[in-house]
PDB file of C-alpha atoms and ligand atoms in Angstrom:
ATOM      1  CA  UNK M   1      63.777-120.467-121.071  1.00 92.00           C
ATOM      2  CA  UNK M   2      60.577-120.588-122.514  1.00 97.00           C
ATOM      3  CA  UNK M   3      61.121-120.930-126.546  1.00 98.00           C
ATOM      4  CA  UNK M   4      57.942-119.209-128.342  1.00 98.00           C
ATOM      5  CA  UNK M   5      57.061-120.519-131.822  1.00 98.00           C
ATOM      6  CA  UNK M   6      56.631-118.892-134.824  1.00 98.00           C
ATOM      7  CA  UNK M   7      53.593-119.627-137.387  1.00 97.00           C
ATOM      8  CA  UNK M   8      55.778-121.566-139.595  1.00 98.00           C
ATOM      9  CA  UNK M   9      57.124-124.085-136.121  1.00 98.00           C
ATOM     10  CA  UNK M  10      53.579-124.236-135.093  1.00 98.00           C
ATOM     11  CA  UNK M  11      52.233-125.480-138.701  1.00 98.00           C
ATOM     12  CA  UNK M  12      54.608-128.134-138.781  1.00 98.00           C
ATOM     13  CA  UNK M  13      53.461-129.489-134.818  1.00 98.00           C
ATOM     14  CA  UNK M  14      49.859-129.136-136.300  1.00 98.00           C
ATOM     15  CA  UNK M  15      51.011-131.434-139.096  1.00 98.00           C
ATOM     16  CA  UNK M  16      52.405-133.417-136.553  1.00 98.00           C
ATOM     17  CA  UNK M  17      49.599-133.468-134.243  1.00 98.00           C
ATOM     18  CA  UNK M  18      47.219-134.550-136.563  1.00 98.00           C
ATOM     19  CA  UNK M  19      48.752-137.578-137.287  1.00 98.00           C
ATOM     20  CA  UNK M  20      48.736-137.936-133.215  1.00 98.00           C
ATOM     21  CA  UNK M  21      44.839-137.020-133.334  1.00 98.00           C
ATOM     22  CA  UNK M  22      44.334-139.947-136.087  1.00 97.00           C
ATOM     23  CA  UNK M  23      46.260-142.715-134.018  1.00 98.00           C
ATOM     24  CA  UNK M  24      44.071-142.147-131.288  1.00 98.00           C
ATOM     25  CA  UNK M  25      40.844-142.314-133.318  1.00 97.00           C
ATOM     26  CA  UNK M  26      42.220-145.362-134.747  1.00 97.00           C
ATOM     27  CA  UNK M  27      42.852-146.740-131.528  1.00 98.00           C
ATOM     28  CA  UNK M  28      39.416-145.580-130.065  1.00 97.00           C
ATOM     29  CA  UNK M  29      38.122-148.358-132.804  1.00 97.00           C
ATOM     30  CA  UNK M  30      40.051-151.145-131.586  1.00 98.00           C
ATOM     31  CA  UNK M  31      40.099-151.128-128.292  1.00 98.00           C
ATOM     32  CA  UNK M  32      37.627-154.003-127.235  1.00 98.00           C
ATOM     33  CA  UNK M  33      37.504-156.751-124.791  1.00 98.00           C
ATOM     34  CA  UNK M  34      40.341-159.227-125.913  1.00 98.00           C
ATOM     35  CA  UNK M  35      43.046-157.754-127.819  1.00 98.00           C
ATOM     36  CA  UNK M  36      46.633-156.652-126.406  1.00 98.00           C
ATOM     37  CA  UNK M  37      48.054-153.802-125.551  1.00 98.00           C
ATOM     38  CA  UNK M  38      50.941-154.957-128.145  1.00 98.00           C
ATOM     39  CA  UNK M  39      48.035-154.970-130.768  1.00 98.00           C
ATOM     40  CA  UNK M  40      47.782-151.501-129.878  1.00 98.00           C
ATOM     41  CA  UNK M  41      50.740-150.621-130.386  1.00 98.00           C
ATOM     42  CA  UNK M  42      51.487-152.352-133.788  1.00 98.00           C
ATOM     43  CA  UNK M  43      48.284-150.278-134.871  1.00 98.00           C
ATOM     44  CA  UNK M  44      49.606-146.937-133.918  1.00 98.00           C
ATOM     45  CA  UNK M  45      53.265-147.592-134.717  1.00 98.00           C
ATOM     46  CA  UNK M  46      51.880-148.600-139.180  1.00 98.00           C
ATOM     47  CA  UNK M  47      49.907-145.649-138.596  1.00 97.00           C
ATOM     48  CA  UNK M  48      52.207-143.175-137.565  1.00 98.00           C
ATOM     49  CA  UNK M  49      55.242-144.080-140.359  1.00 98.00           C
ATOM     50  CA  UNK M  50      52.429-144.265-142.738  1.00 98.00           C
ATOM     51  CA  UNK M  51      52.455-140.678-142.858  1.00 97.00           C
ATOM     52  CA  UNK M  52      56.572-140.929-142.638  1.00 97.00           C
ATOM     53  CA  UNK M  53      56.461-139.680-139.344  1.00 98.00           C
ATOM     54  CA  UNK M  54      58.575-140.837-136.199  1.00 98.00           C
ATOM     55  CA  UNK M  55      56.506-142.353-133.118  1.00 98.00           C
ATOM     56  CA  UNK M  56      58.499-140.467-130.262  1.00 98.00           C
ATOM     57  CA  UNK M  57      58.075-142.277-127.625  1.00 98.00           C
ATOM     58  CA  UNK M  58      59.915-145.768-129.453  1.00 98.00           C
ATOM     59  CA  UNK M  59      63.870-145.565-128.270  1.00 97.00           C
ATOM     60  CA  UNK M  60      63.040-142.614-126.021  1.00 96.00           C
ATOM     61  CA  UNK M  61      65.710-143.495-122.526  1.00 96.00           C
ATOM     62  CA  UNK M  62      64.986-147.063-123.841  1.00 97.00           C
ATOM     63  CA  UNK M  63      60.957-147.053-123.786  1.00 98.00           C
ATOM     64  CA  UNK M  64      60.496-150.175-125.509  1.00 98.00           C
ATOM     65  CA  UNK M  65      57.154-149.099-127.254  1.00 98.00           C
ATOM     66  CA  UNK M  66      55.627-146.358-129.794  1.00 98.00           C
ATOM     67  CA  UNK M  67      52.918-145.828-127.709  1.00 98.00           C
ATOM     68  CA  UNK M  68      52.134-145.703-122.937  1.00 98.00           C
ATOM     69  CA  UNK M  69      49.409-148.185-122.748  1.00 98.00           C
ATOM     70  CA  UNK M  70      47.835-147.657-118.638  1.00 98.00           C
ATOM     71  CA  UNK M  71      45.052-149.925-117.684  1.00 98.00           C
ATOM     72  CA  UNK M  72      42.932-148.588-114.545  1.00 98.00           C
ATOM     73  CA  UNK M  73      45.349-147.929-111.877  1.00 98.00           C
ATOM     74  CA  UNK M  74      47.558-147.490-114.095  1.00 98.00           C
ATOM     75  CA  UNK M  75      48.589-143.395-114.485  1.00 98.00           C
ATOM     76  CA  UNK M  76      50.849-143.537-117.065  1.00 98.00           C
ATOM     77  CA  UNK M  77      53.749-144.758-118.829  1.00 98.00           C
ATOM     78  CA  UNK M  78      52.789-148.638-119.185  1.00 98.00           C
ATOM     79  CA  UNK M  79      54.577-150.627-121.583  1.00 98.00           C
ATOM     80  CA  UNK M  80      52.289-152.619-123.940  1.00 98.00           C
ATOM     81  CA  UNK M  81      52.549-156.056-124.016  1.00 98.00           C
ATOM     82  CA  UNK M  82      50.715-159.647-124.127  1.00 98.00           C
ATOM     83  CA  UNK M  83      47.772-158.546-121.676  1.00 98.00           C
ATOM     84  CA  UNK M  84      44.281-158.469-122.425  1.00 98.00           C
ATOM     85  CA  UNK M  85      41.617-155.600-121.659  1.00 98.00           C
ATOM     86  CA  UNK M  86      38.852-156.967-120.230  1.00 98.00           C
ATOM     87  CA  UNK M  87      35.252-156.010-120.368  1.00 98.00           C
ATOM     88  CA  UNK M  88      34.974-152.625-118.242  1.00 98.00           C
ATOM     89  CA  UNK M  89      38.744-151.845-117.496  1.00 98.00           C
ATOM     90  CA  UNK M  90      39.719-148.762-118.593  1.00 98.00           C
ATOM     91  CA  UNK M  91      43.316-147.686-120.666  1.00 98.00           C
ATOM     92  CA  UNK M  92      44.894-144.608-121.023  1.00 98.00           C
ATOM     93  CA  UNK M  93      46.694-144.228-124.162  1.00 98.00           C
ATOM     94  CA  UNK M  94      49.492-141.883-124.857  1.00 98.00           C
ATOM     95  CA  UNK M  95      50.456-140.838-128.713  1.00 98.00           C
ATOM     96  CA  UNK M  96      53.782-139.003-129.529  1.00 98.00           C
ATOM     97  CA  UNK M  97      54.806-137.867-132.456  1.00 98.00           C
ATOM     98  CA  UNK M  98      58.259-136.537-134.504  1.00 98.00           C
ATOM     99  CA  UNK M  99      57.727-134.697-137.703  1.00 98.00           C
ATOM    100  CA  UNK M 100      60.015-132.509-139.487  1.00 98.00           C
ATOM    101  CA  UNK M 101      61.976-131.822-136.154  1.00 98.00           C
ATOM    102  CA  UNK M 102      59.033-131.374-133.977  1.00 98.00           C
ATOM    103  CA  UNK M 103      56.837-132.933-131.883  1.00 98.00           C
ATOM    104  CA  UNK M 104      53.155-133.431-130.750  1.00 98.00           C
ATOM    105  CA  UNK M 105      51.868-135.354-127.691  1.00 97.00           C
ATOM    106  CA  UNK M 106      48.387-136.440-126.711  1.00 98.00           C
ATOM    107  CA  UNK M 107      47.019-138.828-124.428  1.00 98.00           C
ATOM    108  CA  UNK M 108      43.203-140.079-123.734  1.00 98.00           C
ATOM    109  CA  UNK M 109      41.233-142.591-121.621  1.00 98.00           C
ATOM    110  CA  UNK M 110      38.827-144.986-123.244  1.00 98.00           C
ATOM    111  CA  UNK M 111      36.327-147.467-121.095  1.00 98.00           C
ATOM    112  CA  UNK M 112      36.525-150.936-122.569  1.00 98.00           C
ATOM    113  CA  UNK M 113      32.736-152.054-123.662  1.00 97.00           C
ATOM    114  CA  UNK M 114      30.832-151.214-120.665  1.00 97.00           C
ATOM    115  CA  UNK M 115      32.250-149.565-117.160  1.00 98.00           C
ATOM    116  CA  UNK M 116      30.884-148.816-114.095  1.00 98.00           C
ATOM    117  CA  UNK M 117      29.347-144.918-113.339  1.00 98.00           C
ATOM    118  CA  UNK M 118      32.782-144.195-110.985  1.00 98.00           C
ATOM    119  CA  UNK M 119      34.889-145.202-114.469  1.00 98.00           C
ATOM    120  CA  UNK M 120      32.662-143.278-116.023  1.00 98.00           C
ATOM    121  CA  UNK M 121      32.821-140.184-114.056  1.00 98.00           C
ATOM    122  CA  UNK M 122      36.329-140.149-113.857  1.00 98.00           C
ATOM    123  CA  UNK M 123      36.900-140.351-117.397  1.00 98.00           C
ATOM    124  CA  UNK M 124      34.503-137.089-117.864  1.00 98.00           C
ATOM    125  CA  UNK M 125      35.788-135.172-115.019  1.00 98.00           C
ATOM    126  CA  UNK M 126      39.325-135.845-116.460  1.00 98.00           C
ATOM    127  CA  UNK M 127      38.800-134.921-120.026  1.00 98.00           C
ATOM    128  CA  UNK M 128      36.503-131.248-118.921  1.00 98.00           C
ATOM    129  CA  UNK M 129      39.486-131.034-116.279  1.00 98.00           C
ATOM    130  CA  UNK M 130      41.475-130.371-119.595  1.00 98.00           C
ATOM    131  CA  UNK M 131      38.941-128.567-121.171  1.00 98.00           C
ATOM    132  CA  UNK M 132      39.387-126.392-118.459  1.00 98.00           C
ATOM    133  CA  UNK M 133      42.987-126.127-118.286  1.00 98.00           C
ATOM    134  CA  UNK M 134      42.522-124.988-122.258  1.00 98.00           C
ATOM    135  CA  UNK M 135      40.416-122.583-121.829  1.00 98.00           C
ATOM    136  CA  UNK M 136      42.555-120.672-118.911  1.00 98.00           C
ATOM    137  CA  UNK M 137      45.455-120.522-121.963  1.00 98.00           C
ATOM    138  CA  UNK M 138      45.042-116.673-122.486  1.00 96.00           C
ATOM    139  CA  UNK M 139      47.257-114.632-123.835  1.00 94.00           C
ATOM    140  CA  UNK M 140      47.604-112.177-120.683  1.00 95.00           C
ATOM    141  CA  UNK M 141      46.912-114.956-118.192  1.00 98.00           C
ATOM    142  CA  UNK M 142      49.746-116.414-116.029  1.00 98.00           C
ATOM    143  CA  UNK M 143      51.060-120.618-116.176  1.00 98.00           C
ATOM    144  CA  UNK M 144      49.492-121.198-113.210  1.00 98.00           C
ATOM    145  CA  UNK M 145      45.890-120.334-114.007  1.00 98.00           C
ATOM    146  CA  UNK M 146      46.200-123.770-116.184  1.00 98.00           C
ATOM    147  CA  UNK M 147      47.396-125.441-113.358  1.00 98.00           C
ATOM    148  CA  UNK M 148      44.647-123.961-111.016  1.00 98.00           C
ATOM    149  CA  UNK M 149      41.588-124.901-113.412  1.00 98.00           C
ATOM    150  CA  UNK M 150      42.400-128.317-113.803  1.00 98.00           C
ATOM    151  CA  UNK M 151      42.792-128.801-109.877  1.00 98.00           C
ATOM    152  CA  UNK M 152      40.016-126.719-108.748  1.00 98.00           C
ATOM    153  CA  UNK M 153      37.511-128.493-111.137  1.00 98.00           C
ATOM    154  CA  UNK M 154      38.888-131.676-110.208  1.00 98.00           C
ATOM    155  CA  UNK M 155      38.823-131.381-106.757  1.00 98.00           C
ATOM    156  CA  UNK M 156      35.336-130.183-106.725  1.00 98.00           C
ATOM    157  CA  UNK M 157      34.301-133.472-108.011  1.00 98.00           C
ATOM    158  CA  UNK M 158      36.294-135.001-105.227  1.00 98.00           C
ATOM    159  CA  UNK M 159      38.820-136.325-107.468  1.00 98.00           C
ATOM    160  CA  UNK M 160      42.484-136.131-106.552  1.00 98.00           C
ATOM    161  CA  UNK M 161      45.272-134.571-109.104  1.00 98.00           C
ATOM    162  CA  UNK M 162      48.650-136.173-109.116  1.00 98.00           C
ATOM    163  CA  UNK M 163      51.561-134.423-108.335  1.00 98.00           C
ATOM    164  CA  UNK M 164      54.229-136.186-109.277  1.00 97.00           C
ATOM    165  CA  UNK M 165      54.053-135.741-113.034  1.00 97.00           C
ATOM    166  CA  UNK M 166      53.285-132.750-114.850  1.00 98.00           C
ATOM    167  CA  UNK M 167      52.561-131.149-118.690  1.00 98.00           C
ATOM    168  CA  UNK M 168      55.271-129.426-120.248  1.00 98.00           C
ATOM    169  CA  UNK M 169      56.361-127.010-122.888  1.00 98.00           C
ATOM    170  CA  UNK M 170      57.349-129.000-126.481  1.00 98.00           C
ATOM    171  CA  UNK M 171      58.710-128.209-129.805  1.00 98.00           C
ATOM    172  CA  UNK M 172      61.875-129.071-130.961  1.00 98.00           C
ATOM    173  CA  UNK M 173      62.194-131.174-127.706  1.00 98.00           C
ATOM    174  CA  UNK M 174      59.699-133.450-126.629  1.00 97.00           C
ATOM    175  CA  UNK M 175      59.796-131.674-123.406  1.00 97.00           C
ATOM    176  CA  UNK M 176      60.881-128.476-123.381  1.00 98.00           C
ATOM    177  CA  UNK M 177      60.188-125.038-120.541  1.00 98.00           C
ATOM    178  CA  UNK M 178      58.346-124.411-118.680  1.00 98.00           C
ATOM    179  CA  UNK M 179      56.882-127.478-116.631  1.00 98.00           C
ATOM    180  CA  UNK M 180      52.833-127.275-116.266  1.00 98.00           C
ATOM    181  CA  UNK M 181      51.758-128.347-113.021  1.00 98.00           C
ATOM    182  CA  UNK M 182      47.956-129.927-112.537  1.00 98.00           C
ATOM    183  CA  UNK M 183      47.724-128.092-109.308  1.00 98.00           C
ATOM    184  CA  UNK M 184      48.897-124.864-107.633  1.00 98.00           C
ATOM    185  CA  UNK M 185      47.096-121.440-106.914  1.00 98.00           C
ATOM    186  CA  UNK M 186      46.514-118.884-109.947  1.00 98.00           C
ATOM    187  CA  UNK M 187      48.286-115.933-110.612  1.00 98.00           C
ATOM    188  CA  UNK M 188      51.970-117.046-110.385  1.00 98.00           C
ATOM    189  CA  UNK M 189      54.650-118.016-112.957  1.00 97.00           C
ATOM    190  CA  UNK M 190      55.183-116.448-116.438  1.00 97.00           C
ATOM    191  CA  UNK M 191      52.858-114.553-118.652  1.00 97.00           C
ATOM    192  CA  UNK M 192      51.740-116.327-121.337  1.00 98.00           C
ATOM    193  CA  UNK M 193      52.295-115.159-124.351  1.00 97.00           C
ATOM    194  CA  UNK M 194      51.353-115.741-128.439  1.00 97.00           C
ATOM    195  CA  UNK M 195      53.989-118.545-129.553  1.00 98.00           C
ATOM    196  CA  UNK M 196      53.714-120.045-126.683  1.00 98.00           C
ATOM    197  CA  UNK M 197      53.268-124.347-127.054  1.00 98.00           C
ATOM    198  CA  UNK M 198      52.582-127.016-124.434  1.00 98.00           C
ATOM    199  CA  UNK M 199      51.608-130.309-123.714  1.00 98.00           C
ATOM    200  CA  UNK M 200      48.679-129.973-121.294  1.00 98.00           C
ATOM    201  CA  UNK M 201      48.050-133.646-119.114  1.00 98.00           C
ATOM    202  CA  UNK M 202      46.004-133.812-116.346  1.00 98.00           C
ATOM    203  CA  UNK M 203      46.528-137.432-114.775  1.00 98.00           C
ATOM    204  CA  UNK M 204      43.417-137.556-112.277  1.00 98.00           C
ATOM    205  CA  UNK M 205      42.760-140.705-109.355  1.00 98.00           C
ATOM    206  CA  UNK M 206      39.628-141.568-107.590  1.00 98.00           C
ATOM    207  CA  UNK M 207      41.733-141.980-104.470  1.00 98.00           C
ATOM    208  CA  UNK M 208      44.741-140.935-103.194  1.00 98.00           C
ATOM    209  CA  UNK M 209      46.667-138.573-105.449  1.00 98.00           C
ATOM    210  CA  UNK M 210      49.556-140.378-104.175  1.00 98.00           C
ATOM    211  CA  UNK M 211      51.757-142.916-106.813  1.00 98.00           C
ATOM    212  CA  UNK M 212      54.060-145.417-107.109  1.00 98.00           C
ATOM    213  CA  UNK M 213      56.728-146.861-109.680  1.00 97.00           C
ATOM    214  CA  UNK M 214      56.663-150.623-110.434  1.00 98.00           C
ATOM    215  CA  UNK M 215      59.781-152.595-110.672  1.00 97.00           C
ATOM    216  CA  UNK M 216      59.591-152.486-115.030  1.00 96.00           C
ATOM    217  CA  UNK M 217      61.112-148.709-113.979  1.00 96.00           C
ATOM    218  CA  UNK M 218      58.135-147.484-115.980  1.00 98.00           C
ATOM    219  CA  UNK M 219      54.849-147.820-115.090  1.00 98.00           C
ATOM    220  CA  UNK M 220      53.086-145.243-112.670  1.00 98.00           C
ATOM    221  CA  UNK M 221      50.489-146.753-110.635  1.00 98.00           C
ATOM    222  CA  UNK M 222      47.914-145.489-107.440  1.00 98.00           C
ATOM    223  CA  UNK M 223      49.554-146.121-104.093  1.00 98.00           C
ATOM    224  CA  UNK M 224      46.151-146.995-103.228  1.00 98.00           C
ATOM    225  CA  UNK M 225      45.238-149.030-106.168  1.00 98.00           C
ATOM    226  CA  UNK M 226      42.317-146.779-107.033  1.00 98.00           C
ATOM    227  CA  UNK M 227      41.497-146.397-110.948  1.00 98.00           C
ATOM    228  CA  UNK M 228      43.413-143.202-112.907  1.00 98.00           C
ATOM    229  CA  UNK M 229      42.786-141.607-116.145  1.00 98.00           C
ATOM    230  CA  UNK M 230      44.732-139.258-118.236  1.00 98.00           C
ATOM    231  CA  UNK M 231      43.856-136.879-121.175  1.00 98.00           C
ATOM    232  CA  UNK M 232      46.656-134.426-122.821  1.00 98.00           C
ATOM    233  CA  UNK M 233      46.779-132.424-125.867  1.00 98.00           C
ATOM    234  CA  UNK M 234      48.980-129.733-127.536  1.00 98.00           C
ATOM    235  CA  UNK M 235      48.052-126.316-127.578  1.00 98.00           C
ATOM    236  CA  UNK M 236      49.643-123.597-129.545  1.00 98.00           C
ATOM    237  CA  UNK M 237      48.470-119.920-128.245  1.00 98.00           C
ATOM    238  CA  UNK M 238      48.156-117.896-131.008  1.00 95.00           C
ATOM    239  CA  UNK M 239      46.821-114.248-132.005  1.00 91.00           C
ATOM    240  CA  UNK M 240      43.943-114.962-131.488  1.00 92.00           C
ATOM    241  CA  UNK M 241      43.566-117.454-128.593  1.00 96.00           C
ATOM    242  CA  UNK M 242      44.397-120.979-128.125  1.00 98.00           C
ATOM    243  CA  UNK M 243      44.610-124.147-130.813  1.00 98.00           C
ATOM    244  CA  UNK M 244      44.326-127.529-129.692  1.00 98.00           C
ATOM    245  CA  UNK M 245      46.881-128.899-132.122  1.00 98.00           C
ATOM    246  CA  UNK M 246      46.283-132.308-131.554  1.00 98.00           C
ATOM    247  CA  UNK M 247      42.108-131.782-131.954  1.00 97.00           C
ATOM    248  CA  UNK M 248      40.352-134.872-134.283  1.00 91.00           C
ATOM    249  CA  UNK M 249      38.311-132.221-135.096  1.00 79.00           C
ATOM    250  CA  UNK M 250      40.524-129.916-136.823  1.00 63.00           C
ATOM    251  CA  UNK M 251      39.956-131.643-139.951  1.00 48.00           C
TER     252      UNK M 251
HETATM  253 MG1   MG Q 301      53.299-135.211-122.463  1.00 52.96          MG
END
């Protein structure tokens, strides 16, 4: 069941999504050639309880971490630790937050210093792959229109779309109904409708759209190795269209 939110629920996940939307700036500004992924999360975990919020992610089935640190073939869910970016990996960084009973999620790709034009591309096609997936939130419009804008402007830049993980509903529960694929045809699944809340994440590979899970029981890599990026906010549809929840540019 899909739970729609009322004004009052969604102010409270705006609350909690701009303290998501701040950790990531904040992160943005660290991330250089040298420091650790455990830096990273140290940085994001002060942040976080400095505005007496919960990181969601820290305790959550035993994630060690406040934060998913992913470098390059890395898709998601990598535990931060004692490595070192290098000059022209890329990370993907994933942000979630609990405040006042609910949650916001985010997640965004950053190059470290200087990366070569396929980095480069992939991190744009990625992030307008969400754009696009956004802007297909209409009240009217059916789930899988999101799901078929982020694969259809993906694969026309001859990206691949993984399957394996997907966006999701979230409130009250980090993950709640319904699931959001990144891929299907349009038209199908329920009619979205004002109240309605998810966590939008296209996870996008240069290669193969095919993954694997390492032995840490966590970390989501390529099969084939190639690099991955992931972007993800929270988007409330309201009245009058959609609000990125987790937008740095709210203000
Ligand atoms: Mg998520």
């Amino acid at each position: 069941m899909i739970k729609l939110k009322s004004k009052r629920e969604i102010k409270v996940m705006r609350e909690a999504g701009q303290i998501v939307a701040s950790v990531l700036v904040m992160l943005e500004k660290a991330i250089k050639a040298g420091i650790t992924t455990a830096m990273l999360d140290k940085i994001a975990e002060k942040e976080i309880r400095k505005h007496r919020a919960e990181p969601a992610f820290l305790g959550y089935h035993n994630f060690p971490a406040s934060i998913c640190t992913s470098i390059n073939e890395q898709v998601v869910h990598g535990i931060p630790g004692l490595r070192r970016l290098e000059e022209g990996d890329i990370i993907s960084i994933d942000v979630g937050v609990r405040l006042g009973g609910y949650y916001s999620d985010a997640a965004a790709t950053f190059p470290v210093g200087a990366v070569n034009g396929k980095a480069r591309k992939l991190i744009d096609v990625t992030r307008i792959s969400l754009q696009k997936a956004i802007e297909a939130m209409r009240a009217g419009a059916k789930l899988s229109d999101i799901s078929h804008a982020v694969q259809d402007y993906v694969e026309k830049n001859s990206f691949a779309v993984v399957r394996n993980y997907v966006g999701h509903g979230i409130g009250q529960e980090m993950h709640e109904e319904p699931q959001v694929p990144n891929f299907g045809l349009p038209g199908r699944g329920p009619v979205l409708q004002p109240g309605i809340v998810l966590a939008i994440e296209p996870m996008v590979n240069i290669g193969t759209w095919e993954v694997h899970l390492l032995e840490d029981q966590w970390t989501v890599v390529t099969a084939d190795g190639s690099l991955s990026a992931h972007f993800e906010h929270t988007v409330a549809l309201g009245e009058n269209g959609f609000e990125i929840l987790t937008s740095s540019n709210l203000g």
